[in-house]
């Protein structure tokens, strides 16, 4: 594989949501992400996990006392409060660890009843990225895969206890958990006392970071070993971009590296396919009649995109290794090699931004007429685990799994240096 420079991007890039062009590749995307960094979802800093566990614990507390509270709405409310308090502290400045600036700006400190409502906070809270790791590192007991079915496991309770021990009196004699339970019961007095504990921009206490690191990378199972290998690999770069050469990193075994390289080859094809669809959309947007007839000669400016896609698709096929479910990745690449039908094949997979009707490509419901247009993603509970496929922005990660870059940020966070790194980035901009 040719040398790649995998850059660490500025804070504003992480929060940008890619338009929802999954191309029916969700299973393949999840497979390659899990082969690269098993079980970590889209987590890139430790407090994502802590806030999710706190939310579940508060919901359990309410239910045990006869109240009604679902895990999802309660965890969303806790996360919304945490981000609100952080925004109040940083004067409503953007940060990759915060969400909801446009939704919550100008509002008063939220009550629990307000924060638990669907329309108060963002449609894709950070909680959604934690579903897989909460199960994988045994912070919850999962009777089913849905977040609402989670219950706090022994590890999760230990994490909460250690976290709350660091903030024993955030309001009179109440620790963080008890104060959140009071908030859920209607007491919204002096919630700013929770800022240091809850703010995603504030680092976790040293012992909590150490515990999380142990949970994530220690263990003899296959997933833990691979997470530890990637953790040590990305940690060796410190704050520097990850430079990838033809050689296998010493921290990774041959099978792991083969999976990562195969994933990179697949993601390169996926990104090139999205780039071609963007080019088609832009071509249509520049026309007085936004329609592309596939029975006619294609515009010359689309040929380089088609050629590039074909080259990358052939490179994946030539590897003769496809660990994706039912060889989904190979089937997709073969569709991309059908030069005379490639646009038709991709538009059929899209169907949302562009769609195929009577042999012509016409605008779909998400059509904007310009390449790379942003689009808010509406996820259902069933889609939460595939959030990575929705939020990945083509080219951002040099085609490698975004989980590897996430692990570099997580390594910084668990070493206590993420805030310093982000401040350095801001100063350089």
GROMACS .gro file of C-alpha atoms in nm:
model
  429
    1UNK     CA    1   0.000   0.000   0.000
    2UNK     CA    2   0.136   0.341  -0.091
    3UNK     CA    3   0.245   0.572   0.188
    4UNK     CA    4  -0.038   0.768   0.347
    5UNK     CA    5  -0.039   1.053   0.592
    6UNK     CA    6  -0.329   1.014   0.826
    7UNK     CA    7  -0.386   1.358   0.970
    8UNK     CA    8  -0.546   1.456   1.296
    9UNK     CA    9  -0.806   1.710   1.195
   10UNK     CA   10  -0.922   2.025   1.363
   11UNK     CA   11  -1.214   2.016   1.606
   12UNK     CA   12  -1.471   2.150   1.365
   13UNK     CA   13  -1.430   1.857   1.127
   14UNK     CA   14  -1.544   1.582   1.362
   15UNK     CA   15  -1.890   1.722   1.417
   16UNK     CA   16  -1.970   1.747   1.045
   17UNK     CA   17  -2.222   1.484   0.943
   18UNK     CA   18  -2.182   1.314   0.609
   19UNK     CA   19  -2.502   1.294   0.406
   20UNK     CA   20  -2.669   0.961   0.453
   21UNK     CA   21  -2.526   0.769   0.158
   22UNK     CA   22  -2.465   0.428   0.310
   23UNK     CA   23  -2.505   0.253  -0.029
   24UNK     CA   24  -2.631  -0.059   0.145
   25UNK     CA   25  -2.282  -0.118   0.284
   26UNK     CA   26  -2.359  -0.091   0.655
   27UNK     CA   27  -2.272  -0.454   0.731
   28UNK     CA   28  -1.940  -0.433   0.546
   29UNK     CA   29  -1.852  -0.101   0.712
   30UNK     CA   30  -1.924  -0.244   1.057
   31UNK     CA   31  -1.724  -0.558   0.978
   32UNK     CA   32  -1.411  -0.373   0.868
   33UNK     CA   33  -1.437  -0.129   1.159
   34UNK     CA   34  -1.470  -0.417   1.405
   35UNK     CA   35  -1.175  -0.600   1.251
   36UNK     CA   36  -0.961  -0.287   1.290
   37UNK     CA   37  -1.071  -0.186   1.642
   38UNK     CA   38  -1.318  -0.438   1.782
   39UNK     CA   39  -1.610  -0.330   1.992
   40UNK     CA   40  -1.546   0.044   2.025
   41UNK     CA   41  -1.830   0.194   1.823
   42UNK     CA   42  -1.763   0.562   1.759
   43UNK     CA   43  -1.617   0.646   2.101
   44UNK     CA   44  -1.321   0.885   2.095
   45UNK     CA   45  -1.303   1.016   2.453
   46UNK     CA   46  -1.374   0.857   2.787
   47UNK     CA   47  -1.651   1.078   2.919
   48UNK     CA   48  -1.880   0.957   2.639
   49UNK     CA   49  -1.891   0.624   2.822
   50UNK     CA   50  -1.917   0.776   3.170
   51UNK     CA   51  -2.213   0.997   3.077
   52UNK     CA   52  -2.395   0.705   2.914
   53UNK     CA   53  -2.346   0.483   3.219
   54UNK     CA   54  -2.460   0.764   3.449
   55UNK     CA   55  -2.773   0.809   3.239
   56UNK     CA   56  -2.861   0.440   3.262
   57UNK     CA   57  -2.797   0.442   3.637
   58UNK     CA   58  -3.025   0.742   3.691
   59UNK     CA   59  -3.299   0.579   3.483
   60UNK     CA   60  -3.270   0.260   3.689
   61UNK     CA   61  -3.290   0.463   4.010
   62UNK     CA   62  -3.611   0.630   3.892
   63UNK     CA   63  -3.771   0.300   3.794
   64UNK     CA   64  -3.672   0.129   4.120
   65UNK     CA   65  -3.869   0.398   4.302
   66UNK     CA   66  -4.180   0.354   4.094
   67UNK     CA   67  -4.116   0.628   3.842
   68UNK     CA   68  -4.113   0.610   3.464
   69UNK     CA   69  -3.789   0.669   3.278
   70UNK     CA   70  -3.634   0.500   2.977
   71UNK     CA   71  -3.258   0.465   2.944
   72UNK     CA   72  -3.246   0.652   2.614
   73UNK     CA   73  -3.434   0.964   2.722
   74UNK     CA   74  -3.252   0.979   3.056
   75UNK     CA   75  -2.904   0.933   2.909
   76UNK     CA   76  -2.985   1.190   2.641
   77UNK     CA   77  -3.098   1.431   2.914
   78UNK     CA   78  -2.779   1.380   3.117
   79UNK     CA   79  -2.567   1.431   2.806
   80UNK     CA   80  -2.764   1.742   2.709
   81UNK     CA   81  -2.715   1.889   3.057
   82UNK     CA   82  -2.343   1.809   3.043
   83UNK     CA   83  -2.302   1.981   2.707
   84UNK     CA   84  -2.517   2.277   2.813
   85UNK     CA   85  -2.303   2.335   3.123
   86UNK     CA   86  -1.986   2.304   2.914
   87UNK     CA   87  -2.114   2.555   2.659
   88UNK     CA   88  -2.204   2.797   2.938
   89UNK     CA   89  -1.849   2.763   3.067
   90UNK     CA   90  -1.673   2.807   2.732
   91UNK     CA   91  -1.902   3.088   2.607
   92UNK     CA   92  -2.071   2.861   2.352
   93UNK     CA   93  -1.760   2.778   2.153
   94UNK     CA   94  -1.743   2.469   1.932
   95UNK     CA   95  -1.553   2.164   2.051
   96UNK     CA   96  -1.540   1.809   1.916
   97UNK     CA   97  -1.658   1.682   2.256
   98UNK     CA   98  -1.977   1.890   2.255
   99UNK     CA   99  -2.304   1.879   2.064
  100UNK     CA  100  -2.616   2.092   2.052
  101UNK     CA  101  -2.482   2.446   2.026
  102UNK     CA  102  -2.756   2.556   1.785
  103UNK     CA  103  -3.031   2.359   1.962
  104UNK     CA  104  -2.958   2.484   2.315
  105UNK     CA  105  -2.809   2.830   2.269
  106UNK     CA  106  -3.020   3.097   2.436
  107UNK     CA  107  -3.215   2.851   2.650
  108UNK     CA  108  -3.212   2.846   3.031
  109UNK     CA  109  -3.046   2.567   3.226
  110UNK     CA  110  -3.273   2.273   3.143
  111UNK     CA  111  -3.498   2.090   3.380
  112UNK     CA  112  -3.498   1.713   3.349
  113UNK     CA  113  -3.847   1.720   3.201
  114UNK     CA  114  -3.730   1.960   2.931
  115UNK     CA  115  -3.403   1.781   2.857
  116UNK     CA  116  -3.564   1.439   2.823
  117UNK     CA  117  -3.789   1.554   2.537
  118UNK     CA  118  -3.694   1.446   2.185
  119UNK     CA  119  -3.676   1.794   2.038
  120UNK     CA  120  -3.460   1.951   2.309
  121UNK     CA  121  -3.124   1.804   2.209
  122UNK     CA  122  -2.961   1.671   1.890
  123UNK     CA  123  -3.095   1.379   1.686
  124UNK     CA  124  -2.762   1.197   1.712
  125UNK     CA  125  -2.635   1.227   2.069
  126UNK     CA  126  -2.294   1.087   2.160
  127UNK     CA  127  -2.477   0.815   2.352
  128UNK     CA  128  -2.551   0.644   2.022
  129UNK     CA  129  -2.180   0.580   1.971
  130UNK     CA  130  -2.151   0.394   2.302
  131UNK     CA  131  -2.395   0.106   2.246
  132UNK     CA  132  -2.134  -0.142   2.128
  133UNK     CA  133  -1.853  -0.059   2.375
  134UNK     CA  134  -2.090  -0.054   2.673
  135UNK     CA  135  -2.157  -0.420   2.599
  136UNK     CA  136  -1.810  -0.510   2.476
  137UNK     CA  137  -1.622  -0.388   2.783
  138UNK     CA  138  -1.898  -0.514   3.014
  139UNK     CA  139  -2.017  -0.186   3.163
  140UNK     CA  140  -2.375  -0.303   3.116
  141UNK     CA  141  -2.570  -0.625   3.120
  142UNK     CA  142  -2.755  -0.652   2.793
  143UNK     CA  143  -3.075  -0.853   2.781
  144UNK     CA  144  -3.110  -0.727   2.424
  145UNK     CA  145  -2.912  -0.507   2.187
  146UNK     CA  146  -3.126  -0.200   2.244
  147UNK     CA  147  -3.000   0.074   2.475
  148UNK     CA  148  -3.330   0.074   2.663
  149UNK     CA  149  -3.269  -0.290   2.762
  150UNK     CA  150  -2.931  -0.222   2.926
  151UNK     CA  151  -2.877  -0.257   3.301
  152UNK     CA  152  -2.570  -0.145   3.493
  153UNK     CA  153  -2.318  -0.428   3.531
  154UNK     CA  154  -2.070  -0.468   3.816
  155UNK     CA  155  -1.800  -0.296   3.613
  156UNK     CA  156  -2.030  -0.008   3.528
  157UNK     CA  157  -2.125   0.038   3.893
  158UNK     CA  158  -1.758   0.033   3.992
  159UNK     CA  159  -1.687   0.302   3.732
  160UNK     CA  160  -1.972   0.521   3.860
  161UNK     CA  161  -1.868   0.474   4.222
  162UNK     CA  162  -1.509   0.571   4.151
  163UNK     CA  163  -1.617   0.869   3.942
  164UNK     CA  164  -1.862   0.993   4.207
  165UNK     CA  165  -1.604   0.951   4.484
  166UNK     CA  166  -1.404   1.224   4.311
  167UNK     CA  167  -1.700   1.465   4.338
  168UNK     CA  168  -1.853   1.382   4.678
  169UNK     CA  169  -2.024   1.716   4.747
  170UNK     CA  170  -2.130   1.888   4.427
  171UNK     CA  171  -2.439   2.021   4.606
  172UNK     CA  172  -2.437   2.011   4.987
  173UNK     CA  173  -2.377   1.644   5.072
  174UNK     CA  174  -2.487   1.509   4.735
  175UNK     CA  175  -2.240   1.344   4.498
  176UNK     CA  176  -2.281   1.356   4.119
  177UNK     CA  177  -2.514   1.058   4.095
  178UNK     CA  178  -2.739   1.170   4.382
  179UNK     CA  179  -2.750   1.525   4.243
  180UNK     CA  180  -2.858   1.394   3.902
  181UNK     CA  181  -3.128   1.184   4.068
  182UNK     CA  182  -3.251   1.496   4.249
  183UNK     CA  183  -3.252   1.680   3.916
  184UNK     CA  184  -3.458   1.401   3.762
  185UNK     CA  185  -3.701   1.441   4.053
  186UNK     CA  186  -3.752   1.809   3.977
  187UNK     CA  187  -3.475   1.990   4.169
  188UNK     CA  188  -3.295   2.217   3.921
  189UNK     CA  189  -3.126   2.450   4.170
  190UNK     CA  190  -2.761   2.547   4.116
  191UNK     CA  191  -2.686   2.287   3.850
  192UNK     CA  192  -2.370   2.473   3.756
  193UNK     CA  193  -2.209   2.295   4.051
  194UNK     CA  194  -2.206   1.988   3.824
  195UNK     CA  195  -2.000   2.154   3.551
  196UNK     CA  196  -1.656   2.025   3.648
  197UNK     CA  197  -1.783   1.671   3.687
  198UNK     CA  198  -2.009   1.646   3.383
  199UNK     CA  199  -1.854   1.875   3.122
  200UNK     CA  200  -1.716   1.667   2.833
  201UNK     CA  201  -1.441   1.928   2.805
  202UNK     CA  202  -1.314   1.856   3.156
  203UNK     CA  203  -1.078   1.556   3.186
  204UNK     CA  204  -1.174   1.252   3.386
  205UNK     CA  205  -0.996   1.204   3.719
  206UNK     CA  206  -0.670   1.008   3.695
  207UNK     CA  207  -0.801   0.693   3.863
  208UNK     CA  208  -1.114   0.688   3.646
  209UNK     CA  209  -0.903   0.721   3.331
  210UNK     CA  210  -0.686   0.434   3.451
  211UNK     CA  211  -0.989   0.215   3.518
  212UNK     CA  212  -1.136   0.286   3.175
  213UNK     CA  213  -0.805   0.210   3.007
  214UNK     CA  214  -0.794  -0.124   3.186
  215UNK     CA  215  -1.147  -0.208   3.080
  216UNK     CA  216  -1.079  -0.117   2.717
  217UNK     CA  217  -0.738  -0.271   2.644
  218UNK     CA  218  -0.669  -0.536   2.908
  219UNK     CA  219  -0.787  -0.892   2.862
  220UNK     CA  220  -0.703  -1.214   2.682
  221UNK     CA  221  -0.992  -1.218   2.437
  222UNK     CA  222  -0.942  -1.142   2.069
  223UNK     CA  223  -1.110  -0.801   2.084
  224UNK     CA  224  -0.909  -0.677   2.381
  225UNK     CA  225  -0.582  -0.788   2.223
  226UNK     CA  226  -0.657  -0.601   1.903
  227UNK     CA  227  -0.771  -0.290   2.089
  228UNK     CA  228  -0.450  -0.294   2.292
  229UNK     CA  229  -0.237  -0.336   1.980
  230UNK     CA  230  -0.400  -0.037   1.808
  231UNK     CA  231  -0.387   0.165   2.130
  232UNK     CA  232  -0.010   0.111   2.160
  233UNK     CA  233   0.042   0.177   1.790
  234UNK     CA  234  -0.143   0.509   1.778
  235UNK     CA  235  -0.002   0.613   2.113
  236UNK     CA  236   0.348   0.588   1.966
  237UNK     CA  237   0.265   0.885   1.739
  238UNK     CA  238   0.171   1.115   2.026
  239UNK     CA  239   0.012   1.427   1.878
  240UNK     CA  240   0.159   1.365   1.533
  241UNK     CA  241  -0.040   1.241   1.232
  242UNK     CA  242  -0.020   0.867   1.181
  243UNK     CA  243   0.217   0.801   0.893
  244UNK     CA  244   0.156   0.471   0.719
  245UNK     CA  245   0.415   0.309   0.497
  246UNK     CA  246   0.423  -0.023   0.316
  247UNK     CA  247   0.555  -0.197   0.626
  248UNK     CA  248   0.345  -0.351   0.900
  249UNK     CA  249   0.364  -0.163   1.233
  250UNK     CA  250   0.550  -0.360   1.499
  251UNK     CA  251   0.254  -0.342   1.737
  252UNK     CA  252   0.018  -0.527   1.499
  253UNK     CA  253   0.030  -0.892   1.400
  254UNK     CA  254   0.008  -0.993   1.035
  255UNK     CA  255  -0.359  -1.095   1.043
  256UNK     CA  256  -0.462  -0.770   1.211
  257UNK     CA  257  -0.265  -0.559   0.964
  258UNK     CA  258  -0.412  -0.753   0.671
  259UNK     CA  259  -0.762  -0.677   0.799
  260UNK     CA  260  -0.678  -0.308   0.839
  261UNK     CA  261  -0.527  -0.285   0.489
  262UNK     CA  262  -0.822  -0.469   0.337
  263UNK     CA  263  -1.056  -0.233   0.515
  264UNK     CA  264  -0.860   0.063   0.382
  265UNK     CA  265  -0.889  -0.073   0.027
  266UNK     CA  266  -1.265  -0.116   0.072
  267UNK     CA  267  -1.316   0.229   0.225
  268UNK     CA  268  -1.120   0.380  -0.065
  269UNK     CA  269  -1.370   0.223  -0.308
  270UNK     CA  270  -1.665   0.338  -0.098
  271UNK     CA  271  -1.527   0.694  -0.083
  272UNK     CA  272  -1.462   0.700  -0.459
  273UNK     CA  273  -1.818   0.581  -0.522
  274UNK     CA  274  -1.955   0.864  -0.307
  275UNK     CA  275  -1.728   1.108  -0.491
  276UNK     CA  276  -1.869   0.988  -0.824
  277UNK     CA  277  -2.226   1.032  -0.698
  278UNK     CA  278  -2.132   1.381  -0.578
  279UNK     CA  279  -1.997   1.458  -0.926
  280UNK     CA  280  -2.320   1.334  -1.085
  281UNK     CA  281  -2.523   1.547  -0.845
  282UNK     CA  282  -2.315   1.854  -0.921
  283UNK     CA  283  -2.349   1.789  -1.295
  284UNK     CA  284  -2.727   1.772  -1.256
  285UNK     CA  285  -2.732   2.079  -1.031
  286UNK     CA  286  -2.562   2.285  -1.302
  287UNK     CA  287  -2.827   2.187  -1.557
  288UNK     CA  288  -3.155   2.372  -1.613
  289UNK     CA  289  -3.324   2.030  -1.599
  290UNK     CA  290  -3.168   1.823  -1.318
  291UNK     CA  291  -3.176   1.487  -1.493
  292UNK     CA  292  -2.913   1.251  -1.632
  293UNK     CA  293  -3.021   1.010  -1.906
  294UNK     CA  294  -2.818   0.692  -1.880
  295UNK     CA  295  -2.901   0.583  -2.235
  296UNK     CA  296  -2.700   0.876  -2.373
  297UNK     CA  297  -2.327   0.942  -2.372
  298UNK     CA  298  -2.215   1.048  -2.026
  299UNK     CA  299  -2.057   1.392  -1.976
  300UNK     CA  300  -1.679   1.382  -2.022
  301UNK     CA  301  -1.616   1.529  -1.678
  302UNK     CA  302  -1.753   1.213  -1.513
  303UNK     CA  303  -1.503   0.981  -1.683
  304UNK     CA  304  -1.209   1.051  -1.444
  305UNK     CA  305  -1.433   0.969  -1.147
  306UNK     CA  306  -1.547   0.645  -1.311
  307UNK     CA  307  -1.190   0.548  -1.401
  308UNK     CA  308  -1.065   0.618  -1.049
  309UNK     CA  309  -1.345   0.413  -0.897
  310UNK     CA  310  -1.272   0.123  -1.132
  311UNK     CA  311  -0.902   0.129  -1.048
  312UNK     CA  312  -0.967   0.116  -0.674
  313UNK     CA  313  -1.234  -0.153  -0.709
  314UNK     CA  314  -0.996  -0.371  -0.908
  315UNK     CA  315  -0.726  -0.317  -0.644
  316UNK     CA  316  -0.960  -0.455  -0.378
  317UNK     CA  317  -1.057  -0.755  -0.593
  318UNK     CA  318  -0.688  -0.825  -0.663
  319UNK     CA  319  -0.622  -0.864  -0.290
  320UNK     CA  320  -0.827  -1.187  -0.300
  321UNK     CA  321  -0.931  -1.136   0.061
  322UNK     CA  322  -1.275  -1.023   0.169
  323UNK     CA  323  -1.377  -1.077   0.533
  324UNK     CA  324  -1.703  -0.884   0.496
  325UNK     CA  325  -2.035  -1.067   0.552
  326UNK     CA  326  -2.143  -1.265   0.244
  327UNK     CA  327  -1.855  -1.097   0.056
  328UNK     CA  328  -2.057  -0.774   0.039
  329UNK     CA  329  -1.744  -0.570  -0.028
  330UNK     CA  330  -1.643  -0.781  -0.329
  331UNK     CA  331  -1.994  -0.771  -0.473
  332UNK     CA  332  -1.993  -0.392  -0.440
  333UNK     CA  333  -1.653  -0.369  -0.611
  334UNK     CA  334  -1.771  -0.587  -0.899
  335UNK     CA  335  -2.066  -0.352  -0.947
  336UNK     CA  336  -1.820  -0.062  -0.959
  337UNK     CA  337  -1.625  -0.240  -1.234
  338UNK     CA  338  -1.929  -0.252  -1.463
  339UNK     CA  339  -1.823   0.061  -1.650
  340UNK     CA  340  -2.139   0.084  -1.859
  341UNK     CA  341  -2.367   0.044  -1.558
  342UNK     CA  342  -2.167   0.183  -1.267
  343UNK     CA  343  -2.374   0.500  -1.225
  344UNK     CA  344  -2.695   0.301  -1.253
  345UNK     CA  345  -2.566   0.054  -0.991
  346UNK     CA  346  -2.464   0.328  -0.749
  347UNK     CA  347  -2.782   0.531  -0.786
  348UNK     CA  348  -2.987   0.218  -0.718
  349UNK     CA  349  -2.788   0.177  -0.395
  350UNK     CA  350  -2.834   0.546  -0.310
  351UNK     CA  351  -3.202   0.618  -0.367
  352UNK     CA  352  -3.207   0.912  -0.128
  353UNK     CA  353  -2.993   1.184  -0.282
  354UNK     CA  354  -3.029   1.048  -0.635
  355UNK     CA  355  -3.276   0.794  -0.765
  356UNK     CA  356  -3.338   0.601  -1.085
  357UNK     CA  357  -3.667   0.636  -1.274
  358UNK     CA  358  -3.728   0.510  -1.630
  359UNK     CA  359  -3.360   0.494  -1.719
  360UNK     CA  360  -3.279   0.841  -1.592
  361UNK     CA  361  -3.114   0.970  -1.276
  362UNK     CA  362  -3.336   1.227  -1.106
  363UNK     CA  363  -3.316   1.415  -0.774
  364UNK     CA  364  -3.409   1.227  -0.460
  365UNK     CA  365  -3.546   1.371  -0.138
  366UNK     CA  366  -3.200   1.478  -0.018
  367UNK     CA  367  -3.082   1.630  -0.348
  368UNK     CA  368  -2.898   1.961  -0.310
  369UNK     CA  369  -2.741   2.002  -0.653
  370UNK     CA  370  -2.390   2.057  -0.526
  371UNK     CA  371  -2.125   1.812  -0.422
  372UNK     CA  372  -2.063   1.737  -0.058
  373UNK     CA  373  -2.374   1.910   0.073
  374UNK     CA  374  -2.439   1.850   0.439
  375UNK     CA  375  -2.748   1.657   0.543
  376UNK     CA  376  -2.888   1.594   0.886
  377UNK     CA  377  -2.924   1.226   0.954
  378UNK     CA  378  -3.234   1.094   1.125
  379UNK     CA  379  -3.140   0.769   1.293
  380UNK     CA  380  -3.376   0.517   1.440
  381UNK     CA  381  -3.281   0.300   1.734
  382UNK     CA  382  -3.209   0.014   1.495
  383UNK     CA  383  -2.959   0.231   1.308
  384UNK     CA  384  -2.761   0.345   1.610
  385UNK     CA  385  -2.485   0.086   1.583
  386UNK     CA  386  -2.418   0.186   1.224
  387UNK     CA  387  -2.374   0.554   1.304
  388UNK     CA  388  -2.015   0.538   1.180
  389UNK     CA  389  -2.138   0.467   0.829
  390UNK     CA  390  -2.353   0.782   0.843
  391UNK     CA  391  -2.105   1.022   0.999
  392UNK     CA  392  -1.788   0.928   0.813
  393UNK     CA  393  -1.681   1.198   0.569
  394UNK     CA  394  -1.517   1.065   0.254
  395UNK     CA  395  -1.140   1.104   0.256
  396UNK     CA  396  -1.118   1.228   0.614
  397UNK     CA  397  -0.923   0.932   0.740
  398UNK     CA  398  -0.707   0.847   0.440
  399UNK     CA  399  -0.958   0.565   0.375
  400UNK     CA  400  -0.859   0.376   0.688
  401UNK     CA  401  -1.119   0.290   0.949
  402UNK     CA  402  -1.213   0.604   1.145
  403UNK     CA  403  -1.193   0.393   1.459
  404UNK     CA  404  -0.813   0.405   1.441
  405UNK     CA  405  -0.816   0.784   1.447
  406UNK     CA  406  -1.076   0.769   1.724
  407UNK     CA  407  -0.840   0.546   1.920
  408UNK     CA  408  -0.563   0.803   1.887
  409UNK     CA  409  -0.790   1.068   2.038
  410UNK     CA  410  -0.897   0.823   2.309
  411UNK     CA  411  -0.533   0.745   2.389
  412UNK     CA  412  -0.469   1.117   2.435
  413UNK     CA  413  -0.777   1.149   2.654
  414UNK     CA  414  -0.685   0.855   2.877
  415UNK     CA  415  -0.337   1.004   2.915
  416UNK     CA  416  -0.493   1.337   3.015
  417UNK     CA  417  -0.355   1.531   2.718
  418UNK     CA  418  -0.656   1.565   2.484
  419UNK     CA  419  -0.758   1.911   2.607
  420UNK     CA  420  -0.404   2.041   2.564
  421UNK     CA  421  -0.389   1.894   2.215
  422UNK     CA  422  -0.718   2.056   2.113
  423UNK     CA  423  -0.610   2.391   2.254
  424UNK     CA  424  -0.290   2.366   2.049
  425UNK     CA  425  -0.494   2.300   1.736
  426UNK     CA  426  -0.712   2.603   1.801
  427UNK     CA  427  -0.408   2.822   1.853
  428UNK     CA  428  -0.264   2.709   1.519
  429UNK     CA  429  -0.578   2.794   1.323
   0.00000   0.00000   0.00000
